[in-house]
Each structure stands twice: as structure tokens, then as C-alpha cells.
Short mmCIF file of C-alpha atoms in Angstrom, two decimals:
data_model
loop_
_atom_site.label_atom_id
_atom_site.label_comp_id
_atom_site.label_asym_id
_atom_site.label_seq_id
_atom_site.Cartn_x
_atom_site.Cartn_y
_atom_site.Cartn_z
CA UNK A 1 36.84 61.06 68.49
CA UNK A 2 37.61 63.38 65.55
CA UNK A 3 40.26 60.92 64.37
CA UNK A 4 37.54 58.29 63.93
CA UNK A 5 34.97 60.64 62.39
CA UNK A 6 35.10 59.08 58.89
CA UNK A 7 33.97 55.66 60.13
CA UNK A 8 31.26 56.84 62.52
CA UNK A 9 28.53 57.42 59.88
CA UNK A 10 28.86 53.70 59.10
CA UNK A 11 29.27 52.33 62.62
CA UNK A 12 26.58 54.50 64.23
CA UNK A 13 23.57 53.19 62.24
CA UNK A 14 24.96 49.65 62.49
CA UNK A 15 25.00 49.88 66.29
CA UNK A 16 21.50 51.37 66.27
CA UNK A 17 20.24 48.52 64.09
CA UNK A 18 21.70 45.93 66.46
CA UNK A 19 20.14 47.63 69.49
CA UNK A 20 16.75 47.75 67.77
CA UNK A 21 16.82 44.03 67.14
CA UNK A 22 17.57 43.45 70.83
CA UNK A 23 14.67 45.60 72.07
CA UNK A 24 12.17 44.78 69.33
CA UNK A 25 9.84 42.90 71.68
CA UNK A 26 9.63 45.83 74.09
CA UNK A 27 7.37 47.82 71.83
CA UNK A 28 7.49 50.32 69.03
CA UNK A 29 8.02 53.33 71.31
CA UNK A 30 11.50 52.21 72.35
CA UNK A 31 12.42 51.44 68.75
CA UNK A 32 11.31 54.90 67.70
CA UNK A 33 13.34 56.48 70.49
CA UNK A 34 16.45 54.63 69.32
CA UNK A 35 15.66 55.54 65.72
CA UNK A 36 15.52 59.23 66.63
CA UNK A 37 18.74 58.91 68.58
CA UNK A 38 20.31 57.35 65.50
CA UNK A 39 18.93 60.02 63.16
CA UNK A 40 20.05 62.88 65.40
CA UNK A 41 23.51 61.42 65.87
CA UNK A 42 23.93 60.79 62.15
CA UNK A 43 22.89 64.34 61.32
CA UNK A 44 25.47 65.76 63.74
CA UNK A 45 28.16 63.47 62.31
CA UNK A 46 27.33 64.48 58.75
CA UNK A 47 27.53 68.18 59.63
CA UNK A 48 30.91 67.57 61.24
CA UNK A 49 32.09 65.76 58.09
CA UNK A 50 31.03 68.66 55.87
CA UNK A 51 32.80 71.18 58.11
CA UNK A 52 35.94 69.06 57.99
CA UNK A 53 35.78 68.54 54.23
CA UNK A 54 35.09 72.23 53.56
CA UNK A 55 38.66 73.03 54.57
CA UNK A 56 39.80 71.28 51.40
CA UNK A 57 41.59 68.51 53.26
CA UNK A 58 41.07 64.91 52.14
CA UNK A 59 40.96 62.53 55.08
CA UNK A 60 41.98 58.89 54.81
CA UNK A 61 40.88 56.38 57.44
CA UNK A 62 42.55 52.96 57.43
CA UNK A 63 40.37 50.34 59.10
CA UNK A 64 42.38 47.97 61.26
CA UNK A 65 45.46 50.11 60.56
CA UNK A 66 46.16 48.10 57.42
CA UNK A 67 47.80 49.80 54.42
CA UNK A 68 45.25 51.09 51.93
CA UNK A 69 46.39 48.66 49.24
CA UNK A 70 45.76 45.65 51.50
CA UNK A 71 42.90 46.71 53.75
CA UNK A 72 39.76 48.81 53.81
CA UNK A 73 40.22 52.54 53.38
CA UNK A 74 37.61 55.25 53.83
CA UNK A 75 37.94 58.65 52.18
CA UNK A 76 36.30 61.92 53.13
CA UNK A 77 36.31 64.75 50.64
CA UNK A 78 33.72 67.36 49.76
CA UNK A 79 31.73 64.98 47.57
CA UNK A 80 31.43 62.13 50.07
CA UNK A 81 30.61 64.51 52.94
CA UNK A 82 27.91 66.18 50.81
CA UNK A 83 26.29 62.85 50.00
CA UNK A 84 26.31 61.73 53.65
CA UNK A 85 24.67 65.02 54.66
CA UNK A 86 21.94 64.64 52.02
CA UNK A 87 21.33 61.06 53.20
CA UNK A 88 21.03 62.04 56.86
CA UNK A 89 18.61 64.88 56.10
CA UNK A 90 16.47 62.65 53.92
CA UNK A 91 16.55 59.85 56.47
CA UNK A 92 15.30 62.12 59.26
CA UNK A 93 12.27 63.23 57.22
CA UNK A 94 11.46 59.67 56.13
CA UNK A 95 11.73 58.46 59.71
CA UNK A 96 9.33 61.17 60.87
CA UNK A 97 6.79 60.08 58.28
CA UNK A 98 7.18 56.38 59.07
CA UNK A 99 6.74 56.99 62.80
CA UNK A 100 3.16 58.13 62.17
CA UNK A 101 2.20 54.46 62.02
CA UNK A 102 3.69 53.03 58.85
CA UNK A 103 6.51 51.43 60.84
CA UNK A 104 3.99 49.15 62.57
CA UNK A 105 3.11 47.50 59.27
CA UNK A 106 6.57 46.11 58.56
CA UNK A 107 8.52 43.77 60.83
CA UNK A 108 12.05 44.94 61.66
CA UNK A 109 11.33 48.26 59.93
CA UNK A 110 13.63 50.40 62.06
CA UNK A 111 16.53 47.95 62.02
CA UNK A 112 16.33 47.66 58.23
CA UNK A 113 16.04 51.44 57.94
CA UNK A 114 19.29 51.90 59.88
CA UNK A 115 21.04 49.24 57.80
CA UNK A 116 19.92 51.07 54.68
CA UNK A 117 21.53 54.26 55.99
CA UNK A 118 24.67 52.33 56.86
CA UNK A 119 24.94 50.94 53.33
CA UNK A 120 24.38 54.34 51.76
CA UNK A 121 27.00 56.05 53.91
CA UNK A 122 29.48 53.25 53.33
CA UNK A 123 29.05 53.52 49.57
CA UNK A 124 29.76 57.24 49.73
CA UNK A 125 32.80 56.94 52.00
CA UNK A 126 34.61 53.85 50.75
CA UNK A 127 37.86 54.23 48.83
CA UNK A 128 37.95 50.92 46.96
CA UNK A 129 35.71 49.18 44.46
CA UNK A 130 35.25 45.90 46.29
CA UNK A 131 33.92 47.59 49.39
CA UNK A 132 31.72 49.72 47.15
CA UNK A 133 30.24 46.40 46.03
CA UNK A 134 29.89 45.26 49.65
CA UNK A 135 28.05 48.40 50.69
CA UNK A 136 25.89 48.18 47.57
CA UNK A 137 24.81 44.72 48.71
CA UNK A 138 24.11 45.92 52.25
CA UNK A 139 21.88 48.76 51.12
CA UNK A 140 20.19 46.54 48.55
CA UNK A 141 19.52 43.77 51.07
CA UNK A 142 17.99 46.31 53.44
CA UNK A 143 15.90 47.78 50.63
CA UNK A 144 14.58 44.30 49.75
CA UNK A 145 13.33 43.92 53.30
CA UNK A 146 11.82 47.40 53.42
CA UNK A 147 10.18 47.04 50.04
CA UNK A 148 8.67 43.60 50.63
CA UNK A 149 7.70 43.93 54.30
CA UNK A 150 3.97 43.47 54.60
CA UNK A 151 3.73 43.17 50.83
CA UNK A 152 0.97 41.54 48.88
CA UNK A 153 -0.32 41.53 45.33
CA UNK A 154 1.28 44.13 43.10
CA UNK A 155 4.04 45.01 45.54
CA UNK A 156 5.25 41.41 45.63
CA UNK A 157 5.40 41.33 41.84
CA UNK A 158 7.27 44.62 41.46
CA UNK A 159 9.49 43.75 44.43
CA UNK A 160 10.42 40.46 42.77
CA UNK A 161 11.36 42.33 39.59
CA UNK A 162 13.47 44.73 41.67
CA UNK A 163 15.32 41.90 43.41
CA UNK A 164 16.01 39.94 40.21
CA UNK A 165 17.19 43.05 38.38
CA UNK A 166 19.61 44.01 41.14
CA UNK A 167 20.94 40.47 41.58
CA UNK A 168 21.76 40.42 37.86
CA UNK A 169 23.45 43.82 38.17
CA UNK A 170 25.47 42.61 41.17
CA UNK A 171 26.67 39.62 39.14
CA UNK A 172 27.93 41.92 36.41
CA UNK A 173 29.56 44.07 39.09
CA UNK A 174 31.54 41.10 40.38
CA UNK A 175 32.63 40.10 36.88
CA UNK A 176 33.83 43.63 36.21
CA UNK A 177 35.72 43.71 39.51
CA UNK A 178 37.40 40.40 38.73
CA UNK A 179 38.56 41.65 35.35
CA UNK A 180 39.79 44.91 36.86
CA UNK A 181 41.73 43.10 39.58
CA UNK A 182 43.24 40.67 37.09
CA UNK A 183 44.54 43.54 34.99
CA UNK A 184 45.77 45.96 37.67
CA UNK A 185 46.23 43.80 40.78
CA UNK A 186 44.24 46.09 43.07
CA UNK A 187 40.74 47.45 43.61
CA UNK A 188 41.77 50.51 45.60
CA UNK A 189 40.49 53.43 43.53
CA UNK A 190 43.59 55.58 44.00
CA UNK A 191 45.87 52.70 43.00
CA UNK A 192 43.63 51.96 40.02
CA UNK A 193 43.80 55.59 38.94
CA UNK A 194 47.59 55.46 39.05
CA UNK A 195 47.69 52.19 37.11
CA UNK A 196 45.26 52.89 34.27
CA UNK A 197 47.74 54.98 32.29
CA UNK A 198 50.37 52.23 32.50
CA UNK A 199 48.22 49.39 31.15
CA UNK A 200 49.84 47.60 28.24
CA UNK A 201 48.28 48.42 24.84
CA UNK A 202 47.18 44.82 24.34
CA UNK A 203 45.24 44.94 27.64
CA UNK A 204 43.41 48.20 27.03
CA UNK A 205 40.45 46.50 25.40
CA UNK A 206 40.02 44.27 28.46
CA UNK A 207 40.26 47.30 30.72
CA UNK A 208 37.60 49.08 28.68
CA UNK A 209 35.40 45.98 28.84
CA UNK A 210 35.75 45.83 32.63
CA UNK A 211 35.02 49.53 32.95
CA UNK A 212 32.08 49.11 30.58
CA UNK A 213 30.58 46.44 32.83
CA UNK A 214 30.92 48.73 35.83
CA UNK A 215 29.34 51.54 33.84
CA UNK A 216 26.35 49.35 32.96
CA UNK A 217 25.92 48.40 36.62
CA UNK A 218 26.11 51.99 37.84
CA UNK A 219 23.72 53.16 35.12
CA UNK A 220 21.31 50.41 36.15
CA UNK A 221 21.47 51.67 39.74
CA UNK A 222 21.07 55.22 38.46
CA UNK A 223 18.07 54.27 36.26
CA UNK A 224 19.48 55.39 32.91
CA UNK A 225 17.67 54.52 29.68
CA UNK A 226 17.02 51.67 28.86
CA UNK A 227 17.71 50.33 32.37
CA UNK A 228 14.98 52.26 34.16
CA UNK A 229 11.82 50.33 33.29
CA UNK A 230 11.65 48.76 36.76
CA UNK A 231 11.61 52.03 38.68
CA UNK A 232 8.20 53.76 38.34
CA UNK A 233 6.11 50.74 39.33
CA UNK A 234 8.53 49.56 42.03
CA UNK A 235 8.79 52.91 43.80
CA UNK A 236 5.09 53.53 43.32
CA UNK A 237 4.18 50.30 45.13
CA UNK A 238 6.50 50.84 48.10
CA UNK A 239 5.37 52.25 51.43
CA UNK A 240 5.57 56.06 51.29
CA UNK A 241 8.54 56.49 53.63
CA UNK A 242 10.38 53.65 51.89
CA UNK A 243 9.71 55.11 48.45
CA UNK A 244 10.97 58.49 49.66
CA UNK A 245 14.17 56.92 51.00
CA UNK A 246 14.65 54.91 47.80
CA UNK A 247 14.82 58.18 45.85
CA UNK A 248 18.46 58.47 46.86
CA UNK A 249 19.21 54.99 45.49
CA UNK A 250 19.35 56.36 41.94
CA UNK A 251 21.72 59.02 43.22
CA UNK A 252 24.04 56.27 44.45
CA UNK A 253 24.41 55.09 40.86
CA UNK A 254 25.12 58.63 39.66
CA UNK A 255 27.62 59.09 42.51
CA UNK A 256 29.41 55.85 41.61
CA UNK A 257 29.78 56.90 37.98
CA UNK A 258 31.09 60.31 39.00
CA UNK A 259 33.50 58.99 41.61
CA UNK A 260 34.90 55.98 39.76
CA UNK A 261 35.17 57.37 36.26
CA UNK A 262 36.48 60.79 37.25
CA UNK A 263 39.23 59.04 39.22
CA UNK A 264 40.13 56.17 36.91
CA UNK A 265 39.69 57.96 33.60
CA UNK A 266 40.60 61.52 34.48
CA UNK A 267 43.07 63.77 32.74
CA UNK A 268 46.01 61.58 33.79
CA UNK A 269 44.62 58.35 32.28
CA UNK A 270 46.48 58.84 29.00
CA UNK A 271 44.67 57.55 25.93
CA UNK A 272 41.77 56.36 28.11
CA UNK A 273 41.06 59.81 29.57
CA UNK A 274 37.39 60.69 29.41
CA UNK A 275 36.25 57.12 28.83
CA UNK A 276 32.46 56.87 29.07
CA UNK A 277 31.67 60.59 29.24
CA UNK A 278 30.86 60.72 25.52
CA UNK A 279 28.40 57.85 26.02
CA UNK A 280 26.79 59.23 29.14
CA UNK A 281 25.73 62.57 27.67
CA UNK A 282 23.38 61.11 25.02
CA UNK A 283 22.19 58.52 27.55
CA UNK A 284 21.33 61.27 30.01
CA UNK A 285 19.55 63.30 27.32
CA UNK A 286 17.52 60.26 26.21
CA UNK A 287 16.65 59.39 29.81
CA UNK A 288 15.50 62.92 30.54
CA UNK A 289 13.40 63.11 27.38
CA UNK A 290 11.70 59.74 27.94
CA UNK A 291 11.05 60.59 31.58
CA UNK A 292 9.33 63.79 30.50
CA UNK A 293 7.12 61.84 28.11
CA UNK A 294 6.45 59.35 30.90
CA UNK A 295 5.06 62.07 33.13
CA UNK A 296 2.59 62.97 30.37
CA UNK A 297 1.44 59.36 30.07
CA UNK A 298 1.12 58.66 33.81
CA UNK A 299 -2.45 58.18 35.08
CA UNK A 300 -1.48 57.71 38.72
CA UNK A 301 0.30 60.29 40.82
CA UNK A 302 2.70 57.67 42.20
CA UNK A 303 3.75 56.65 38.67
CA UNK A 304 4.22 60.31 37.79
CA UNK A 305 6.46 60.62 40.86
CA UNK A 306 8.54 57.70 39.58
CA UNK A 307 9.08 59.42 36.24
CA UNK A 308 10.04 62.60 38.07
CA UNK A 309 12.83 60.61 39.75
CA UNK A 310 13.94 59.41 36.31
CA UNK A 311 13.97 62.99 35.03
CA UNK A 312 16.24 64.03 37.88
CA UNK A 313 18.52 61.09 37.10
CA UNK A 314 18.77 62.13 33.46
CA UNK A 315 19.60 65.71 34.45
CA UNK A 316 22.32 64.49 36.80
CA UNK A 317 23.97 62.32 34.17
CA UNK A 318 23.91 65.23 31.73
CA UNK A 319 25.63 67.49 34.27
CA UNK A 320 28.21 64.92 35.33
CA UNK A 321 29.05 63.86 31.76
CA UNK A 322 30.06 67.44 30.92
CA UNK A 323 33.03 66.76 33.24
CA UNK A 324 33.77 70.35 34.25
CA UNK A 325 33.97 71.69 37.78
CA UNK A 326 31.10 74.10 37.13
CA UNK A 327 28.81 71.45 35.66
CA UNK A 328 29.59 68.89 38.36
CA UNK A 329 29.04 71.51 41.06
CA UNK A 330 25.69 72.45 39.53
CA UNK A 331 24.79 68.77 39.32
CA UNK A 332 25.59 68.16 42.98
CA UNK A 333 23.40 71.09 44.01
CA UNK A 334 20.61 69.75 41.80
CA UNK A 335 21.14 66.27 43.26
CA UNK A 336 20.28 67.45 46.76
CA UNK A 337 17.32 69.51 45.58
CA UNK A 338 15.81 66.75 43.45
CA UNK A 339 16.25 64.17 46.22
CA UNK A 340 14.28 66.21 48.74
CA UNK A 341 11.60 67.39 46.28
CA UNK A 342 10.96 63.96 44.75
CA UNK A 343 10.83 62.37 48.21
CA UNK A 344 8.26 64.99 49.23
CA UNK A 345 6.16 64.10 46.18
CA UNK A 346 6.06 60.43 47.19
CA UNK A 347 4.87 61.43 50.65
CA UNK A 348 2.26 63.71 49.08
CA UNK A 349 0.99 60.68 47.14
CA UNK A 350 0.26 58.98 50.48
CA UNK A 351 -1.48 62.14 51.68
CA UNK A 352 -3.66 62.22 48.56
CA UNK A 353 -4.59 58.57 48.99
CA UNK A 354 -5.67 59.28 52.57
CA UNK A 355 -7.78 62.26 51.53
CA UNK A 356 -9.10 60.90 48.24
CA UNK A 357 -8.81 57.07 48.42
CA UNK A 358 -7.07 56.82 45.04
CA UNK A 359 -4.24 58.69 43.34
CA UNK A 360 -5.61 58.13 39.83
CA UNK A 361 -5.48 61.39 37.92
CA UNK A 362 -7.85 60.39 35.10
CA UNK A 363 -10.95 60.51 37.31
CA UNK A 364 -12.49 63.39 39.24
CA UNK A 365 -13.41 62.58 42.83
CA UNK A 366 -14.05 64.63 45.96
CA UNK A 367 -11.03 65.12 48.19
CA UNK A 368 -10.81 65.95 51.85
CA UNK A 369 -8.69 68.91 52.99
CA UNK A 370 -7.89 69.85 49.41
CA UNK A 371 -6.22 73.07 50.59
CA UNK A 372 -3.60 71.11 52.54
CA UNK A 373 -2.61 68.39 50.09
CA UNK A 374 -3.11 70.76 47.15
CA UNK A 375 -0.91 73.44 48.68
CA UNK A 376 1.91 71.01 49.40
CA UNK A 377 1.60 69.54 45.91
CA UNK A 378 1.77 73.03 44.41
CA UNK A 379 5.05 73.82 46.17
CA UNK A 380 6.55 70.43 45.26
CA UNK A 381 5.50 70.86 41.62
CA UNK A 382 7.14 74.29 41.37
CA UNK A 383 10.35 72.85 42.81
CA UNK A 384 10.41 69.76 40.57
CA UNK A 385 9.49 71.54 37.34
CA UNK A 386 12.23 74.08 38.00
CA UNK A 387 10.21 77.27 38.22
CA UNK A 388 11.47 80.29 40.18
CA UNK A 389 12.00 81.12 42.94
CA UNK A 390 12.76 77.69 44.45
CA UNK A 391 15.94 75.62 44.34
CA UNK A 392 14.81 73.62 41.30
CA UNK A 393 15.13 76.72 39.14
CA UNK A 394 18.58 77.47 40.54
CA UNK A 395 19.72 73.89 40.00
CA UNK A 396 18.55 73.65 36.38
CA UNK A 397 19.73 77.17 35.56
CA UNK A 398 23.24 76.50 36.83
CA UNK A 399 23.39 73.21 34.89
CA UNK A 400 22.36 75.02 31.70
CA UNK A 401 24.83 77.85 32.27
CA UNK A 402 27.63 75.34 32.82
CA UNK A 403 26.97 73.58 29.50
CA UNK A 404 29.83 74.22 27.03
CA UNK A 405 29.14 75.44 23.50
CA UNK A 406 29.35 72.10 21.62
CA UNK A 407 26.48 70.67 23.67
CA UNK A 408 24.38 73.77 24.29
CA UNK A 409 21.67 73.10 21.71
CA UNK A 410 20.95 69.51 22.76
CA UNK A 411 21.14 70.08 26.50
CA UNK A 412 19.15 73.31 26.57
CA UNK A 413 16.41 72.03 24.26
CA UNK A 414 16.04 68.75 26.17
CA UNK A 415 16.00 70.31 29.64
CA UNK A 416 13.54 73.03 28.64
CA UNK A 417 11.27 70.66 26.70
CA UNK A 418 11.18 68.19 29.57
CA UNK A 419 10.42 70.96 32.04
CA UNK A 420 7.49 71.95 29.82
CA UNK A 421 6.28 68.33 29.70
CA UNK A 422 6.44 68.15 33.48
CA UNK A 423 4.62 71.47 33.77
CA UNK A 424 1.76 70.15 31.63
CA UNK A 425 1.64 66.78 33.39
CA UNK A 426 1.77 68.12 36.93
CA UNK A 427 -0.68 70.95 36.21
CA UNK A 428 -3.15 68.50 34.68
CA UNK A 429 -2.78 66.09 37.60
CA UNK A 430 -3.13 68.87 40.16
CA UNK A 431 -6.25 70.32 38.58
CA UNK A 432 -7.97 66.94 38.50
CA UNK A 433 -6.93 66.01 42.01
CA UNK A 434 -7.50 69.27 43.88
CA UNK A 435 -9.48 71.71 41.74
CA UNK A 436 -12.18 70.03 39.67
CA UNK A 437 -15.43 69.07 41.38
CA UNK A 438 -17.25 65.88 40.32
CA UNK A 439 -20.43 66.56 38.34
CA UNK A 440 -22.30 63.87 40.27
CA UNK A 441 -22.03 62.89 43.93
CA UNK A 442 -19.61 60.02 44.44
CA UNK A 443 -21.15 56.72 45.55
CA UNK A 444 -20.80 55.93 49.23
CA UNK A 445 -17.55 54.13 49.94
CA UNK A 446 -17.16 51.36 52.49
CA UNK A 447 -15.91 52.56 55.86
CA UNK A 448 -12.47 51.08 55.37
CA UNK A 449 -12.09 53.08 52.13
CA UNK A 450 -13.36 56.45 53.29
CA UNK A 451 -11.09 59.51 53.31
CA UNK A 452 -9.32 60.04 56.62
CA UNK A 453 -7.38 62.89 58.19
CA UNK A 454 -3.62 62.53 57.86
CA UNK A 455 -1.55 62.24 61.05
CA UNK A 456 0.32 65.42 61.85
CA UNK A 457 3.71 63.74 61.54
CA UNK A 458 3.05 62.90 57.89
CA UNK A 459 2.31 66.53 57.09
CA UNK A 460 5.32 67.77 59.07
CA UNK A 461 7.60 65.34 57.21
CA UNK A 462 6.46 66.77 53.86
CA UNK A 463 6.89 70.34 55.11
CA UNK A 464 10.38 69.43 56.33
CA UNK A 465 11.44 68.09 52.93
CA UNK A 466 10.03 71.12 51.14
CA UNK A 467 11.69 73.30 53.77
CA UNK A 468 15.06 71.84 52.82
CA UNK A 469 14.45 73.23 49.34
CA UNK A 470 13.62 76.65 50.71
CA UNK A 471 16.83 76.63 52.75
CA UNK A 472 18.78 75.61 49.64
CA UNK A 473 17.25 78.59 47.84
CA UNK A 474 18.18 81.07 50.57
CA UNK A 475 21.68 79.60 50.99
CA UNK A 476 22.26 78.94 47.29
CA UNK A 477 25.45 81.01 47.16
CA UNK A 478 27.45 79.18 49.86
CA UNK A 479 26.07 75.81 48.80
CA UNK A 480 27.04 76.33 45.16
CA UNK A 481 30.50 77.47 46.27
CA UNK A 482 30.85 74.21 48.18
CA UNK A 483 29.62 72.02 45.33
CA UNK A 484 31.83 73.80 42.79
CA UNK A 485 34.81 73.20 45.06
CA UNK A 486 33.78 69.54 45.16
CA UNK A 487 33.71 69.56 41.37
CA UNK A 488 37.22 71.01 41.27
CA UNK A 489 38.47 68.17 43.48
CA UNK A 490 36.92 65.66 41.09
CA UNK A 491 38.27 67.08 37.84
CA UNK A 492 41.74 67.36 39.44
CA UNK A 493 41.95 64.15 41.47
CA UNK A 494 45.70 64.27 42.14
CA UNK A 495 45.17 65.30 45.79
CA UNK A 496 42.74 62.41 46.31
CA UNK A 497 45.17 59.91 44.80
CA UNK A 498 48.16 61.22 46.72
CA UNK A 499 46.29 61.32 50.01
CA UNK A 500 45.36 57.67 49.66
CA UNK A 501 48.77 56.48 48.49
CA UNK A 502 50.80 58.43 51.04
CA UNK A 503 48.73 57.70 54.16
CA UNK A 504 50.56 55.11 56.21
CA UNK A 505 49.32 52.96 59.10
CA UNK A 506 49.88 54.32 62.58
CA UNK A 507 52.28 51.94 64.25
CA UNK A 508 51.32 51.39 67.88
CA UNK A 509 53.56 50.16 70.59
CA UNK A 510 52.40 46.90 72.27
#
């Protein structure tokens, strides 16, 4: 079984999704049981992948035993294993929250949820650009279904914008792939990395144009300025568990930029080495700054949560664009932290709306169980702002310490200013939601709009996500060692390229 470990995080959720479709008419309880079986199995597989990758070995898996240049190849290194682990941990918490009753509101919820996990894992494990596109489409198709299931009114409108935006991005992706294949004759990332330095001078402009299209697509997925305008409203309108899972979608874009451009335009790319990094740093700084201003302008907690996701995306692109092992390692640690903390904030939004009816922060209303939702919000805010002692402080601090001298002033000032903006915005929102008491009694609300007690599973899901951050704080040393080692593999991709190019099919006797 260990020989097939790289493909199992893709096959396992696919099998679970198929089984759920077969038993859908037998009730939600059986679907939930299968969903938990899928989540538990995926978590065990992801832990096994991390243990395998932590040895430093890079594993190549050739589907159908075809050569990597002709077939589908999967790659497992520290980066891909880390991303699969983050996905499985996030998926388990989102599933717990959805099983409190949200999954009844959307047809085929559990099957689509598993397909979403399959697409995410495939994107992290694939070793060629075309199959990266394929897995992008799988996870996007599943997200369309999750986002629009049971939708009406505003969610339909924002969902339509989301679909149109991503279809346009997918079209650009295909055009870029076609140009890349026409120039280099392959879409295998290791083969592309070996071929970039040998491109004829007259074709370099076309290669840069193709890479530029891919960069635009990945930045659109990663919600980089000015391609992020769709995100706050779209995520804010989604069901809570769906919004929490969608947090990692922006990380897919950041991952794709890091993986593709560190391989194709690394130190061995000749005159094209470092292509795009000089553009990504100012883009990340601008994204982070605008996201911080967006948190100040937000009048709904769910919109504020969307801008928090954008702030994390900007921080990631800053870290990755520095292109050093230390900065990339710090960014990968921050990636996991920000994914869990932002997902927790989206679930807290649902808790607030149960206890208070509305998440508007510009009005003062009574709130039920303020100690519970307020306490969880307080912990999430500390983590997201980056205050000690939680993992957000460690993540931002390590990013700042990894910033080289030429960029210190811009990066430090932007990160610190944005953290201050978020401190003001989240403190103001928290005081109005949980602290201030209305001067006049609120008018009686209709029974369907009265505050209700949150199901225990919703609260436990939030505690679980925040608990991940606590664990990351306690285990910061080993985790940062792992992510720095992942960064070293990325800035020196020779082992990755050689592993892919030298792995041969296993010939079997008939």
C-alpha cells in the first residue's frame, strides 16, 4: 500500500463521493458516517505523506505506469505533503460544522465536499501543468455546487460572479498552456524546468507571455490586487462550512505560483531566472495594504472576514516573492495558521448570526451567550491580527525576520500598518457585537428571526480550528524546521527535477 500512497489522497475522496451518491436516498446519517470515514482516512493518509516527505525523499508516482513525459505523474515532497495535511485538517473541522444541520440544506453536499477535497489534493500532488488545470476545474466545479446549493437572492448573484470570473480565468489558463506546450513540447513541470534555459532568444518573449498568463490566472485564484474584488461578498454569502473550506482556495493560487515559478524560473533558468518575483512583491504589498483598509471599511463581520482572507493572501505573496528558503518556510507556516484562523472566523460569523440575528457591526443589538461567541472571537482576533502568544505572531514575525535588507522598509511598514488596521477594525467590531449594550430595548423579532442556541458541533468545530493554532504555537519549532526544509527544496529544485526525469515505469511481466 505504501507504494501507492501518493495517489490515495486523490482516490480516497473520489471513492467516498461515489459511495455517497449511491446511498443518498438512505438518509443523511449514512452520508455523514461515510463522510467521517473519508475525513478520518484522509487525515491518516496525509500524516503518512508528511512522515514520508520529512525524510527528504521526493516520491514520483506514475499513473498507469506511463513515462512521466507521456502520462500523469504525481509528486510528493515536503510542500505537497504539507498542503495535503492542511487540507485534511481543515476539511475535518468544516465537516464537523456542516454535520450540525447545514448539510441538510444543500443537495449532494457530502459528495460535492469530497470532490472538493479530491480536487485540492490533486492540485497539490500533480507534477504537470495540464493536470493542474484538470484538478483546478474539479475543485472549482465542486465549489460551484457547494456555493450555489440552496442559494437565493444575494448568494445567486455573487455565485454567478464567482463562476464567470473563474471560467474566464480557466480560459486564460488553457491559452497559456497551449503557448507553453507549443514552445517546449511538454507540460511536465520537471521537463519544462529543464527546457526553459534552452529556449531560443527569439522565443523568449512568447515564453514570458505564456508564463505571464499563468501568473495572472494563479494570482486571480490567490486573490491578488486587483483580482480580488469578487472574494469578500462571495465568501460572505456562502454557507459557513463552505466559506471556511473556500479559505484554502486562495492558498491554491499561492501554492501554484510558488510551485510553478520556483521550478520553471529558478536559479537554473538562465536569463529568465526569477521571472515574476519582482512583480509579485509590490502586488503582495498592495494587496495586504488594501485588505487592511477593507477591514476598516467593513460593516458586516462576514465582509471583514473576507478582507482578512485577502490580508493573509497578501502576506503569503510577500513571503513567497522573497524567494529564499527562510522566507518561503515562514510563509508556509503562516499559510497553515491563516487558513485555520480565517476559517474559524467564518464559522464565528454563523455563531454570531444565531445569537444576534445579524452580523452588522454598525448597530448595537442584544446578543445571546455573548461570553461564548465573544470569547471565541477574541481568540480568533488575536491569532489573525498577529498578537502574541499565538501562531499568528510567530508566522508574521518569522516572515519579517526573513525579509532581506533591500525590502525591509516596505515589508515591515506594510505588515505592521495592516496589523494595526486589523487591530482597530476587529476591536471595534468586537466591542459593538459583544460588549456594548443597546440604550433602548430592541423591538420584538418574529419567531423565525429570534436568537437561538448554537448546536454543540458548531462550537466544537470552531474550538478545533482555534486549537490547531494553539498546537502550531506549541510545536512551532519542529513545524518551522519542516517548512524551512520545504523552502530549501523549492529554492534548489534540482532534486525534484531529477527525481521526475529519472523515474522509469515498472515493467511487469504478463
